Coordinates of C-alpha atoms in Angstrom, one line a residue:
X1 CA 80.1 146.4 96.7
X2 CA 81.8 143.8 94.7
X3 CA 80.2 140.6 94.5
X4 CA 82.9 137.6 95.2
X5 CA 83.9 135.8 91.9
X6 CA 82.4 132.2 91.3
X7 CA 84.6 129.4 92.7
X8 CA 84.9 126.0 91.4
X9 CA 85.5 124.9 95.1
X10 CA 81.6 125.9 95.4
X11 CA 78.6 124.3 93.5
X12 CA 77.4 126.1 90.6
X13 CA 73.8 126.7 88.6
X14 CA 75.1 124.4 86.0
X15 CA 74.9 121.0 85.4
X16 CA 74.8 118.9 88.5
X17 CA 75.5 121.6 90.4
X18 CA 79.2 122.4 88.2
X19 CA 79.4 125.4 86.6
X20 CA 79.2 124.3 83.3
X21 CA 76.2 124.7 80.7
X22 CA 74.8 123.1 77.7
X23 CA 76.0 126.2 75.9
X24 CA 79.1 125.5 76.7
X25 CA 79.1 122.3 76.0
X26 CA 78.1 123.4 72.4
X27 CA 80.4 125.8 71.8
X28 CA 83.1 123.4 72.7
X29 CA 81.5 120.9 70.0
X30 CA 81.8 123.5 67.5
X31 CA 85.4 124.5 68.3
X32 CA 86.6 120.6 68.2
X33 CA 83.9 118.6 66.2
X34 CA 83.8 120.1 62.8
X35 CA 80.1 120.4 62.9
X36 CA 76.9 122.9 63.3
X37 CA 75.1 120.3 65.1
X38 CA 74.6 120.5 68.8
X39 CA 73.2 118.9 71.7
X40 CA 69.4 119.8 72.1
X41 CA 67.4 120.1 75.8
X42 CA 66.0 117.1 75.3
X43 CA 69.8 114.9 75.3
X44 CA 69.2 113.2 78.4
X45 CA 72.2 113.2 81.3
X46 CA 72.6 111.0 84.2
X47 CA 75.6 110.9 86.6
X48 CA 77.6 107.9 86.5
X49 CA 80.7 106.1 87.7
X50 CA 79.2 108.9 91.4
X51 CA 81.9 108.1 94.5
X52 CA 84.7 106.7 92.0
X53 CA 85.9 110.2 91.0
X54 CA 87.8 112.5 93.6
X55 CA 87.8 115.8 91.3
X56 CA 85.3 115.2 88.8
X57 CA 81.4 114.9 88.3
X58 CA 81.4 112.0 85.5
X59 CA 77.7 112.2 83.5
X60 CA 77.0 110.3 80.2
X61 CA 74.9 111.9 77.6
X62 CA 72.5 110.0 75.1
X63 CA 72.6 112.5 72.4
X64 CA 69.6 114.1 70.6
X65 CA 71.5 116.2 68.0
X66 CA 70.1 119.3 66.4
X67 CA 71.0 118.2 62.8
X68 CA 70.8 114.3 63.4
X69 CA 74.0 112.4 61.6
X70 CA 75.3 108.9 61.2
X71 CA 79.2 110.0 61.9
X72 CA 78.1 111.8 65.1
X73 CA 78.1 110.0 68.8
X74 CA 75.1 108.3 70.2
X75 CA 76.4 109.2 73.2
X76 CA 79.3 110.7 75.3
X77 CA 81.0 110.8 78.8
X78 CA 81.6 114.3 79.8
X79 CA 83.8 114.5 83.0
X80 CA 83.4 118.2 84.6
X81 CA 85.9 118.8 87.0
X82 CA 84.5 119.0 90.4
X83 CA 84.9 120.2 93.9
X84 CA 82.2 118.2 95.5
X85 CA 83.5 115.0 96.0
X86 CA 86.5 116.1 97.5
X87 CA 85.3 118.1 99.6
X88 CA 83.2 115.7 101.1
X89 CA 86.1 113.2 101.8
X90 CA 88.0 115.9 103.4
X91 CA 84.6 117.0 105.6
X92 CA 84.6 113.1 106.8
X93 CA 88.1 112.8 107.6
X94 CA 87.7 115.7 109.9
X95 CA 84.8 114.8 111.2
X96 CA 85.7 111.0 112.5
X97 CA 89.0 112.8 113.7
X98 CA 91.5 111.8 111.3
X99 CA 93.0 115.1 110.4
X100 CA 92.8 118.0 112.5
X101 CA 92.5 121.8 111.0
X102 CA 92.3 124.7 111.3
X103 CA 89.8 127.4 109.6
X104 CA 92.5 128.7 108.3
X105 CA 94.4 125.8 107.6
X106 CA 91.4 124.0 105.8
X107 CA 91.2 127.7 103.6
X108 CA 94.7 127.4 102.7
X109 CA 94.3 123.8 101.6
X110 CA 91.3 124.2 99.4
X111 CA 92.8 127.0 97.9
X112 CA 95.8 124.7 96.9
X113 CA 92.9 121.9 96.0
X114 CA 91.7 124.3 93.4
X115 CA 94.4 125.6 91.9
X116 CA 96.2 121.7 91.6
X117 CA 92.9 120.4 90.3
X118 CA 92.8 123.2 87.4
X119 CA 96.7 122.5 86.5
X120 CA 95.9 118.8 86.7
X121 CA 92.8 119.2 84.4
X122 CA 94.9 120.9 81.7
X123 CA 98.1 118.8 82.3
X124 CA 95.4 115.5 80.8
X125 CA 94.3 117.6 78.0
X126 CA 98.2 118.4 77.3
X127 CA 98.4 114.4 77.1
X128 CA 95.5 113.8 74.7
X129 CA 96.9 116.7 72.8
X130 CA 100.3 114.9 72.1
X131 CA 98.6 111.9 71.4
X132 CA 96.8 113.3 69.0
X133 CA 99.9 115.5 67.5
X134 CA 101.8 112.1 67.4
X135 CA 99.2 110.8 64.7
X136 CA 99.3 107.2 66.7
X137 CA 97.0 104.4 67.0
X138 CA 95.1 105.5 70.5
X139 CA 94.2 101.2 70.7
X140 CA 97.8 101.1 71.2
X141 CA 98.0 103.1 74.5
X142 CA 94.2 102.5 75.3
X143 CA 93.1 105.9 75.4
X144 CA 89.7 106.8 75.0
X145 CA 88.4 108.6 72.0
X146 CA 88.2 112.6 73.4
X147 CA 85.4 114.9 71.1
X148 CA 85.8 118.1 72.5
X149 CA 87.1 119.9 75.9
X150 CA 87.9 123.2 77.9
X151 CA 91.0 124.2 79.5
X152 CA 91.0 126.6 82.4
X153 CA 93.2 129.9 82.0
X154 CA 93.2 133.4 83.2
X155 CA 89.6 133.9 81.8
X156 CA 87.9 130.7 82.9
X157 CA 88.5 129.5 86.5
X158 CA 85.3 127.4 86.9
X159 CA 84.7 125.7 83.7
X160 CA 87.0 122.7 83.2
X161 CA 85.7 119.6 81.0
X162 CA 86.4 116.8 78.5
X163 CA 84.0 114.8 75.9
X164 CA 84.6 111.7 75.3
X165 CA 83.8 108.6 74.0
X166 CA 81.0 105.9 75.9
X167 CA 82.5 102.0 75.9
X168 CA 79.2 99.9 75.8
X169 CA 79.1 97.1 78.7
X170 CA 82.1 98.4 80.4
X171 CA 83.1 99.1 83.7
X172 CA 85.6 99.8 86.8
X173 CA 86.9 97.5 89.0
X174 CA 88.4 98.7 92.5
X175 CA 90.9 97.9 95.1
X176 CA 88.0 95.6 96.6
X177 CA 88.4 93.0 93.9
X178 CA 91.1 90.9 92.4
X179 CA 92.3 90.9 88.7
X180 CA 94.7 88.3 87.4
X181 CA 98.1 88.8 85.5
X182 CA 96.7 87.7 82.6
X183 CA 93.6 90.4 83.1
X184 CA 96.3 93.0 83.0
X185 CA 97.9 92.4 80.1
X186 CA 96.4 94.8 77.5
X187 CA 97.2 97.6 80.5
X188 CA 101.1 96.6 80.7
X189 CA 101.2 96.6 76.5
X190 CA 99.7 100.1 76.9
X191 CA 101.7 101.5 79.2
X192 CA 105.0 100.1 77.9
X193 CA 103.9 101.6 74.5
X194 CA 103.3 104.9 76.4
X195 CA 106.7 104.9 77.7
X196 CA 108.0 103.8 73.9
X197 CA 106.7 107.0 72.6
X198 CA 108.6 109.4 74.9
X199 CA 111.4 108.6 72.5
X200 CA 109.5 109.5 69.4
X201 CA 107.3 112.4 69.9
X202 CA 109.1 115.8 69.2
X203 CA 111.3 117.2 72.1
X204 CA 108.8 120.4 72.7
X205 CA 105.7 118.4 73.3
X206 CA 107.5 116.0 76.2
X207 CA 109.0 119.3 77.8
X208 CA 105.9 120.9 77.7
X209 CA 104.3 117.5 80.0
X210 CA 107.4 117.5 81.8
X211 CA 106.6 121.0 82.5
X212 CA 103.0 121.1 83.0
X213 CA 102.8 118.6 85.7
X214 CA 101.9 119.4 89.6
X215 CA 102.6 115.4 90.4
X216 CA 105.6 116.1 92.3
X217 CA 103.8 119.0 94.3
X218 CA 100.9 116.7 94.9
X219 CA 102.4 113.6 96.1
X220 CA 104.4 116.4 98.4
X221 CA 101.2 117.7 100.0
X222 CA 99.7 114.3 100.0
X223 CA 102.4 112.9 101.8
X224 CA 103.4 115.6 104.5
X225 CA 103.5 114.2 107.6
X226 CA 100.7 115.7 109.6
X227 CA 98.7 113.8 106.5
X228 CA 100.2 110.9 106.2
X229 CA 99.4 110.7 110.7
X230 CA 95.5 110.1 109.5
X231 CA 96.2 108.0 106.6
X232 CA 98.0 105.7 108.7
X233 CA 95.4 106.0 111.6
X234 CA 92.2 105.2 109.0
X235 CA 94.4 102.1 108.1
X236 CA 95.0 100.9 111.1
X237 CA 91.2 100.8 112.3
X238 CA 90.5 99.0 109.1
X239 CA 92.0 95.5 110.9
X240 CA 94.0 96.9 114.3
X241 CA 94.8 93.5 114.7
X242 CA 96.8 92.7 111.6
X243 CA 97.9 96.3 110.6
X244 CA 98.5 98.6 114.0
X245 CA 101.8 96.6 114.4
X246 CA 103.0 97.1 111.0
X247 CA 102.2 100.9 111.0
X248 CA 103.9 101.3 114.2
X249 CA 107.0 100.0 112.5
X250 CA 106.8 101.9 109.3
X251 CA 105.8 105.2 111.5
X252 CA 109.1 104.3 113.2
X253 CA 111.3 104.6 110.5
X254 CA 110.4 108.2 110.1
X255 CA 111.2 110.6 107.6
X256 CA 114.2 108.1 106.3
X257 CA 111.2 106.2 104.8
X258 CA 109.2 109.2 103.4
X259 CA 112.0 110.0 101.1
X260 CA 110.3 111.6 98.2
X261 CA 113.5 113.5 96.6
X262 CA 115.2 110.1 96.4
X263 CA 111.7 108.6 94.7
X264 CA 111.3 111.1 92.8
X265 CA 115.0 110.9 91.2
X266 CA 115.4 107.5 90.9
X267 CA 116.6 107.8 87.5
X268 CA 119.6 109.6 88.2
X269 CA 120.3 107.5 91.2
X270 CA 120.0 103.9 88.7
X271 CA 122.0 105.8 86.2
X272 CA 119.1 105.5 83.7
X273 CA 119.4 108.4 81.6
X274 CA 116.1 109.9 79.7
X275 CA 113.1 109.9 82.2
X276 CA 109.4 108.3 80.3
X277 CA 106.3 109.5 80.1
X278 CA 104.3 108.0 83.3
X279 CA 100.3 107.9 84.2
X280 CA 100.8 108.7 87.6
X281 CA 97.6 107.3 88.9
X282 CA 97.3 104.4 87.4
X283 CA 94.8 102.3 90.0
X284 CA 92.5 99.7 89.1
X285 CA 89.4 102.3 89.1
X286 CA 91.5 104.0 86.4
X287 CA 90.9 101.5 84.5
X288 CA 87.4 100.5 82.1
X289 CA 87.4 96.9 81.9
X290 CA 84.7 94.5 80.0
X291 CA 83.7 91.5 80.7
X292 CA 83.5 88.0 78.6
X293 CA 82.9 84.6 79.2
X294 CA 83.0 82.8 83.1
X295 CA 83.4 86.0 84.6
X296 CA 87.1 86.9 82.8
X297 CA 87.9 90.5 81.8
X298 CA 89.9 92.1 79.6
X299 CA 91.0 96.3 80.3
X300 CA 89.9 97.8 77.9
X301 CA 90.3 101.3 78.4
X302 CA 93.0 103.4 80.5
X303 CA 91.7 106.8 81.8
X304 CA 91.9 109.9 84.3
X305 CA 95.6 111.4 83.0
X306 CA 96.0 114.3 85.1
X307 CA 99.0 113.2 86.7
X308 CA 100.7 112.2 83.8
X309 CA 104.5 113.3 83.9
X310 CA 108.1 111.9 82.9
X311 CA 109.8 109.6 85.1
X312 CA 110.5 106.5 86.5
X313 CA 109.4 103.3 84.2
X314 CA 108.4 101.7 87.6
X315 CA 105.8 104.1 88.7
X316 CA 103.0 102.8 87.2
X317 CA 103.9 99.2 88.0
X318 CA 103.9 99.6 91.6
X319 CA 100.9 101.2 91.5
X320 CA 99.3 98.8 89.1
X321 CA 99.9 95.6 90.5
X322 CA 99.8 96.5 94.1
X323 CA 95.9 97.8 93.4
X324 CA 94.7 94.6 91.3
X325 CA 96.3 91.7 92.0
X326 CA 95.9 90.2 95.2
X327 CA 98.9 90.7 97.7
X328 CA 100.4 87.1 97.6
X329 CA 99.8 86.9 93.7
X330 CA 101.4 90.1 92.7
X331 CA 104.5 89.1 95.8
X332 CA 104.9 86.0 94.1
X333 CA 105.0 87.0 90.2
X334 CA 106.3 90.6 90.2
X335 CA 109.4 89.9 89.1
X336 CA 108.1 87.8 86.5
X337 CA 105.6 90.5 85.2
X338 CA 108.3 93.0 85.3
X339 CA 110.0 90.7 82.4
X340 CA 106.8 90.8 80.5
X341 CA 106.2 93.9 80.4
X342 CA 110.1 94.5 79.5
X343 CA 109.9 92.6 76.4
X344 CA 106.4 94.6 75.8
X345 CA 108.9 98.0 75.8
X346 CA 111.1 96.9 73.7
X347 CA 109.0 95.5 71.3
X348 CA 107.1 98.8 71.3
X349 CA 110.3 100.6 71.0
X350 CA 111.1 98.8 67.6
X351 CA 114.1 99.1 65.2
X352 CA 114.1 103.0 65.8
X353 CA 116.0 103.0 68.6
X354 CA 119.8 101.9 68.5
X355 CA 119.8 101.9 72.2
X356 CA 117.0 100.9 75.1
X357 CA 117.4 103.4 77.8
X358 CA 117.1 101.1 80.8
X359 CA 118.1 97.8 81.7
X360 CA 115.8 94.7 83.0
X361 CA 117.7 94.9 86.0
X362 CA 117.4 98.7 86.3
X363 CA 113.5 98.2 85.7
X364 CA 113.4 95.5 88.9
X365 CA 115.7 98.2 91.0
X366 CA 113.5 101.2 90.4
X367 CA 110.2 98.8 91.3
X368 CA 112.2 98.0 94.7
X369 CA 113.1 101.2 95.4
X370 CA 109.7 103.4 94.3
X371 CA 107.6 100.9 96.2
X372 CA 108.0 102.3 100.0
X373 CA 106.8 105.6 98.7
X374 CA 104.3 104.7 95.8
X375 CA 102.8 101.8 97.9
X376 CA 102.2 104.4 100.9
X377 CA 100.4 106.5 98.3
X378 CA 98.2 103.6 98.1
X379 CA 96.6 103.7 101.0
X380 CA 93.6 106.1 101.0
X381 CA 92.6 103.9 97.8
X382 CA 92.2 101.2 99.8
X383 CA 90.7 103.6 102.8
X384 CA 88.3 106.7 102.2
X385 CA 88.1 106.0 98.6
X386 CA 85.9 103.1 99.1
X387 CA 84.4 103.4 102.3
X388 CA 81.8 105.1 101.1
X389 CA 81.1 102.4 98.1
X390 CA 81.5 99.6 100.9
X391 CA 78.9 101.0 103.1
X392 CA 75.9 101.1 100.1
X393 CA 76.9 96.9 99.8
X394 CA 75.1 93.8 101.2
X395 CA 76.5 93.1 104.7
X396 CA 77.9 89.9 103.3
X397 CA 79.3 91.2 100.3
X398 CA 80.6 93.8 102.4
X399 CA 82.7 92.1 104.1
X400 CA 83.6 89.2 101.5
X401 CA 85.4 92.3 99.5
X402 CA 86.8 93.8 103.0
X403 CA 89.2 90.7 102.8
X404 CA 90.4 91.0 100.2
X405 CA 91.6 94.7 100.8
X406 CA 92.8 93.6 103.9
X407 CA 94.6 90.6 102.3
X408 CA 96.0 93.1 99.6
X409 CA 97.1 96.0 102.3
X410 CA 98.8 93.0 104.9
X411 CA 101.0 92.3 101.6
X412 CA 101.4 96.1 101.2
X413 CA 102.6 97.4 104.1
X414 CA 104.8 94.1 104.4
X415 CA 106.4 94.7 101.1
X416 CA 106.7 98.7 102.0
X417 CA 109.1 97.8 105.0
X418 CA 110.8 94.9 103.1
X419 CA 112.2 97.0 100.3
X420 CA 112.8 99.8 102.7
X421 CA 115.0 97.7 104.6
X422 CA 116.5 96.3 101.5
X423 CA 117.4 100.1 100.3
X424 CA 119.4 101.1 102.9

């Protein structure tokens, strides 16, 4: 009898319960790093950044190298792409009633869950792969530093992974705390640079990203309707009070709301007329940030691009600004963010280009009109995706952060109706 092939959508005998080894670890070293040195038994791993990941087990090495050398890493972040998280925010959701399933429906979805998360896993390699091609500054775009990976193909269905560099005294911030304009910044320089180099990078390598992506797909299944029934329901017990009206009134808008092929062509509908490279999840616990003096920080490191894809230059605004600023800060000063990070593009875009390929105006439409659908994609950030941090807080810390996503969503889901209305 045959014995069924391993699954990634099952824990494994490797590392943290993956599937992936320290052999192959080191044989991806010596097929990227240039070296005959490898990572001994005695490197010590520990699982980090646990809960902030959806696909991914995140564990930082401290290296003990077999042929010790000043030009090789002290240590290294290696991200394993990962069932088990996922599967445990779907297991909850179900439980507490929020989606109902099938057996067979909730076989059919993790069957689509593993096959996304191994396209999406390559699609971010793809990315650091142009990067690289491009011979560009990676400080520019705020990319980390990536030592070695695996792809998934037709021969390797379990074993997905990046190396990468470790940023000393750096960390995530989520939807539970507040940044400030100026915090973002370095994050709106990057991404307008990003978009800058759609224009410059040769023709095969964007229509291979363009290509490669599963966003649309995703952001499909994510927002089908039977889903998008417990995404609203979660939010509404997070504050019945301030947010069961609002969701009654989005709800009640229907499918006219939910209008995914007119978000997802927005360029044709502005009449701007070469799409840009966009992150696609670009949240605030996408982002490594480090802290200085008086509590300010600076972001100093953009990561997780497996939904990169070409599009809209709004995208990653909406999503941006709507999960770090707080809701009145970001309603009162998008406009004027919008204009900074304008002049950031064209500055980016230099003297090469004869012609910029959208207008200010154009860049405030598309913000308008993506944010019904990209700030409705919000909401499980500010739902599942932290419930499980908020419940290991202090009671009063707690609840001192719950504000503030409550503050943020009651600006949300106002602003998702708002420009709705404005649309049509």
């Amino acid at each position: 009898m045959l014995s069924k092939p391993p699954s990634i959508l099952e824990n494994g005998q490797g590392l943290f319960g993956t599937h992936v080894t320290l052999e192959d670890i080191n044989s991806s070293i010596r097929d990227h790093m240039n070296t005959e040195s490898q990572l001994t038994s005695d490197s010590q791993m520990d699982v980090i950044g646990d809960g902030n990941g959806f696909s991914s087990r995140v564990i930082l090495i401290t290296c003990n190298w077999s042929i010790p050398s000043e030009s090789l890493p002290k240590k290294i972040v290696l991200k394993i792409v990962s069932f088990v998280h996922i599967r445990e925010l779907v297991e909850k959701a179900i439980n507490e009633g929020y989606f109902k399933l099938s057996k067979e429906d909730e076989t059919k979805m993790s069957e689509e869950f593993e096959k996304s998360i191994q396209l999406m896993h390559n699609q971010e390699i793809r990315f650091y792969e142009t990067l690289k091609s491009a011979n560009t500054d990676s400080q520019l775009f705020l990319t980390p530093k990536v030592y070695f990976y695996q792809k998934f193909d037709d021969y390797n269905s379990t074993k997905g992974f990046i190396g990468m560099e470790y940023i000393e005294r750096s960390d995530i911030r989520h939807t539970y705390e507040v940044c400030t304009p100026e915090e973002i910044q370095p994050v709106l320089r990057a991404i307008a640079s990003i978009q800058a180099l759609s224009f410059s990078i040769p023709e095969e390598d964007f229509k291979r990203i363009e290509d490669g992506s599963v966003y649309i797909q995703t952001m499909h299944g994510m927002m089908a309707e039977e889903g998008m029934k417990g995404i609203f329901e979660h939010t509404k017990r997070t504050d019945p009070e301030r947010f069961a009206e609002r969701i009654t009134r989005i709800q009640n808008h229907g499918s006219n709301l939910l209008n995914l092929e007119k978000a997802f062509d927005l360029n044709r509908f502005l009449g701007i007329p070469r799409n840009v490279l966009v992150h696609g999840d670009l949240w605030s616990a996408n982002i490594l940030w480090s802290s200085g003096e008086n509590n300010v920080f600076s972001a100093c490191k953009i990561l997780d691009y497996q939904m990169t894809h070409t599009g809209n230059p709004a995208e990653d605004l909406v999503r941006l600004l709507s999960s770090t600023l707080s809701g009145s800060i970001r309603q009162s000063q998008w406009e004027n963010i919008l204009e900074q990070f304008y002049g950031y593009f064209v500055e980016a875009l230099g003297e090469s280009q004869k012609e910029i390929s959208y207008t200010l105006e154009q860049l405030k439409q598309s913000y308008r009109l993506f944010f019904p659908i990209g700030g409705l994609a919000l909401l499980p950030l500010f739902g599942p995706a932290i419930d499980m941090k908020m419940k290991s807080m202090e009671k009063e810390k707690a609840a001192e952060h719950r504000q503030v996503v409550v503050e943020k969503l009651e600006c949300l889901l106002d602003d998702v109706e708002k420009f709705y209305l404005e649309s049509i």
